[in-house]
mmCIF file of C-alpha atoms in Angstrom:
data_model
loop_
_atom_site.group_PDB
_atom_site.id
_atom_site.type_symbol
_atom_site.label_atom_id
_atom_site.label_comp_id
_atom_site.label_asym_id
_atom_site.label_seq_id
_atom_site.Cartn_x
_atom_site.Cartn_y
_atom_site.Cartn_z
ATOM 1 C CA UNK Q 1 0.000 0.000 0.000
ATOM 2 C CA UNK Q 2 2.852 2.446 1.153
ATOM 3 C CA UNK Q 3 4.071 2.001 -2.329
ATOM 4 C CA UNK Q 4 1.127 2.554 -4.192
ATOM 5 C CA UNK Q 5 0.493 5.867 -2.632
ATOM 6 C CA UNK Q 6 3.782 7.099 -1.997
ATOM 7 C CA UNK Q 7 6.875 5.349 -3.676
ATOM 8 C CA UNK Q 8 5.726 4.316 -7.168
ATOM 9 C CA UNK Q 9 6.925 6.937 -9.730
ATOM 10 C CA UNK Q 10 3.316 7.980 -10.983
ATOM 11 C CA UNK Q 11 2.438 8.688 -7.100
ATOM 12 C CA UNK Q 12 5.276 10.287 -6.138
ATOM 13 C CA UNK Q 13 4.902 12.770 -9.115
ATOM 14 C CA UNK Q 14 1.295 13.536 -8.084
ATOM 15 C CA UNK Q 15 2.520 14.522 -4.206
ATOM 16 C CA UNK Q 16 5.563 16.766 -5.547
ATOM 17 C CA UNK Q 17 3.174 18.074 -8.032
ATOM 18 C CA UNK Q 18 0.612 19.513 -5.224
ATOM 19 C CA UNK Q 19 3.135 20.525 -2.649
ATOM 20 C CA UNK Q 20 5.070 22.461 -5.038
ATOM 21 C CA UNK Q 21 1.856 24.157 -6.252
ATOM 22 C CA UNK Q 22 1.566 25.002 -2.273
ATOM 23 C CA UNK Q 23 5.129 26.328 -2.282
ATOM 24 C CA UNK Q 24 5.908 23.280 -0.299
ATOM 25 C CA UNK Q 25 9.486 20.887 -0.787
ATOM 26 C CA UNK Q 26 7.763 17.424 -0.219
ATOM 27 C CA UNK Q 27 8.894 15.433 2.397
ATOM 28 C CA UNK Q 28 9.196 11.740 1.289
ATOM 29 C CA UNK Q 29 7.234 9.738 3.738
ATOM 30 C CA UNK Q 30 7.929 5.950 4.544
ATOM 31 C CA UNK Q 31 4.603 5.458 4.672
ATOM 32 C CA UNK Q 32 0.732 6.334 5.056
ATOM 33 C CA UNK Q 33 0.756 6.528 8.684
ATOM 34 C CA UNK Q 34 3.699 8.331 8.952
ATOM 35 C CA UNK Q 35 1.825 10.997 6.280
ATOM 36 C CA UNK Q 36 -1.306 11.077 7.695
ATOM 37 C CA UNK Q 37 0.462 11.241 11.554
ATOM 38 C CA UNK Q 38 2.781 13.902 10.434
ATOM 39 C CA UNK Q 39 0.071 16.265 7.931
ATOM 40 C CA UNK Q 40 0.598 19.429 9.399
ATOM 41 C CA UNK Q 41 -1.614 22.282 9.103
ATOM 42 C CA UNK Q 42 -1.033 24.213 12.017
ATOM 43 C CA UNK Q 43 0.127 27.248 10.067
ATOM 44 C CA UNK Q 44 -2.711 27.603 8.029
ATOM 45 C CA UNK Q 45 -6.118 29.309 9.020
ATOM 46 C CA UNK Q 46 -9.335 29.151 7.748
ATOM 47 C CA UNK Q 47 -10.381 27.686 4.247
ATOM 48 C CA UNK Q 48 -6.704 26.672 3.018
ATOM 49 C CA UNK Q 49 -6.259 24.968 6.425
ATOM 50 C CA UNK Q 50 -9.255 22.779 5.686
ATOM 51 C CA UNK Q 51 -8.793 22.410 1.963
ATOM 52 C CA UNK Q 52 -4.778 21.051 3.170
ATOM 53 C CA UNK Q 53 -6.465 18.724 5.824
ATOM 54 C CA UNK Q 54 -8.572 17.181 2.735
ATOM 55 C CA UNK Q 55 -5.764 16.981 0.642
ATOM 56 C CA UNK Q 56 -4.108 13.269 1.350
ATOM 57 C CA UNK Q 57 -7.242 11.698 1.719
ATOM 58 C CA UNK Q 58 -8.561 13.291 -1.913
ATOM 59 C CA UNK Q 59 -5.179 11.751 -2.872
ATOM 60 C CA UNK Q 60 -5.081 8.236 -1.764
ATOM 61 C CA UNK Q 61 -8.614 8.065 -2.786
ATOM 62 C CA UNK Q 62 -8.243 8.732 -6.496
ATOM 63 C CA UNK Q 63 -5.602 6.238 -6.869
ATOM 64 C CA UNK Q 64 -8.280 4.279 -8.164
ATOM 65 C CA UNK Q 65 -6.434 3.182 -11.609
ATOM 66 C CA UNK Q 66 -8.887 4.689 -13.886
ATOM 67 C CA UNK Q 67 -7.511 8.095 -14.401
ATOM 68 C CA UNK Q 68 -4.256 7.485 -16.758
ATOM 69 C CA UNK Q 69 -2.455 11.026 -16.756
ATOM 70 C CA UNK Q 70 -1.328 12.994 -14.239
ATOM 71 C CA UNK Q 71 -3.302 15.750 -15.047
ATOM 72 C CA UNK Q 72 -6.369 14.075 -14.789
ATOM 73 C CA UNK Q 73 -5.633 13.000 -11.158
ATOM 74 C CA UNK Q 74 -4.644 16.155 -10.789
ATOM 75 C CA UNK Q 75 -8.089 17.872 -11.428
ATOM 76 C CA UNK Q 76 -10.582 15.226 -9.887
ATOM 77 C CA UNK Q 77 -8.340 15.833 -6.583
ATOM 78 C CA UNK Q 78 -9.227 19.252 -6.895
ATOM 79 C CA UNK Q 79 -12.835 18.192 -7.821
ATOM 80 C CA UNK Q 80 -12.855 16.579 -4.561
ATOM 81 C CA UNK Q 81 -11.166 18.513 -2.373
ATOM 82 C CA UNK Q 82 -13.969 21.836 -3.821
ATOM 83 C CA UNK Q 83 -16.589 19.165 -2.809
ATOM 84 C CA UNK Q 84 -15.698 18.090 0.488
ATOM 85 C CA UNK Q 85 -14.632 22.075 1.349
ATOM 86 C CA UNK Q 86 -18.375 22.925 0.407
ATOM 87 C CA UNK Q 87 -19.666 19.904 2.900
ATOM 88 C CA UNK Q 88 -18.040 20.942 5.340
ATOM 89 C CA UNK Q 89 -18.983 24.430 4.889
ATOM 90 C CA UNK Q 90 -22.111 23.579 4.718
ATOM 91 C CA UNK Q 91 -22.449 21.480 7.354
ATOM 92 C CA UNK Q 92 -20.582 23.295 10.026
ATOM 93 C CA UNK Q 93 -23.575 24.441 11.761
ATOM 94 C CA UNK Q 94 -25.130 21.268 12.231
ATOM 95 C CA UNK Q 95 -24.512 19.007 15.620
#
């Protein structure tokens, strides 16, 4: 699993991809736990800290296989990402 996520080559360019959008040098992970333990968003406020909280899990969860460039992973985690932000958003108020 660790590899599939992190390590193999298509992966690993999806992860540098995003963090260097965010202005971000990745750090290579060992594994998902240690990336999910380790996500920091404690300098971030407001809507970028809860669209960077989304971000591995939009990740991992498009590694589906069915999207075949890097661009098109690219956009449906943003898809996702814009669609769990609004969720959230609009279910704050609820308890």
């Amino acid at each position: 699993i660790d590899h599939l996520f992190l390590h193999c080559p298509f992966a690993e360019s999806i992860w540098i991809k995003l963090f260097t959008e965010a202005g971000i040098v990745w750090p290579p992970f060992r594994n998902v736990k240690e990336l999910l333990t380790n996500w920091n968003t404690s300098n971030l406020v407001g809507l970028g800290r809860m669209l960077w909280r989304f971000l591995p899990f939009a990740v991992i969860w498009k590694f589906e296989g069915k999207e075949k460039s890097r661009a098109s992973v690219m956009a449906s985690i943003k898809v996702f990402i814009f669609w769990w932000s609004k969720a959230a958003k609009d279910l704050s108020g609820i308890s």
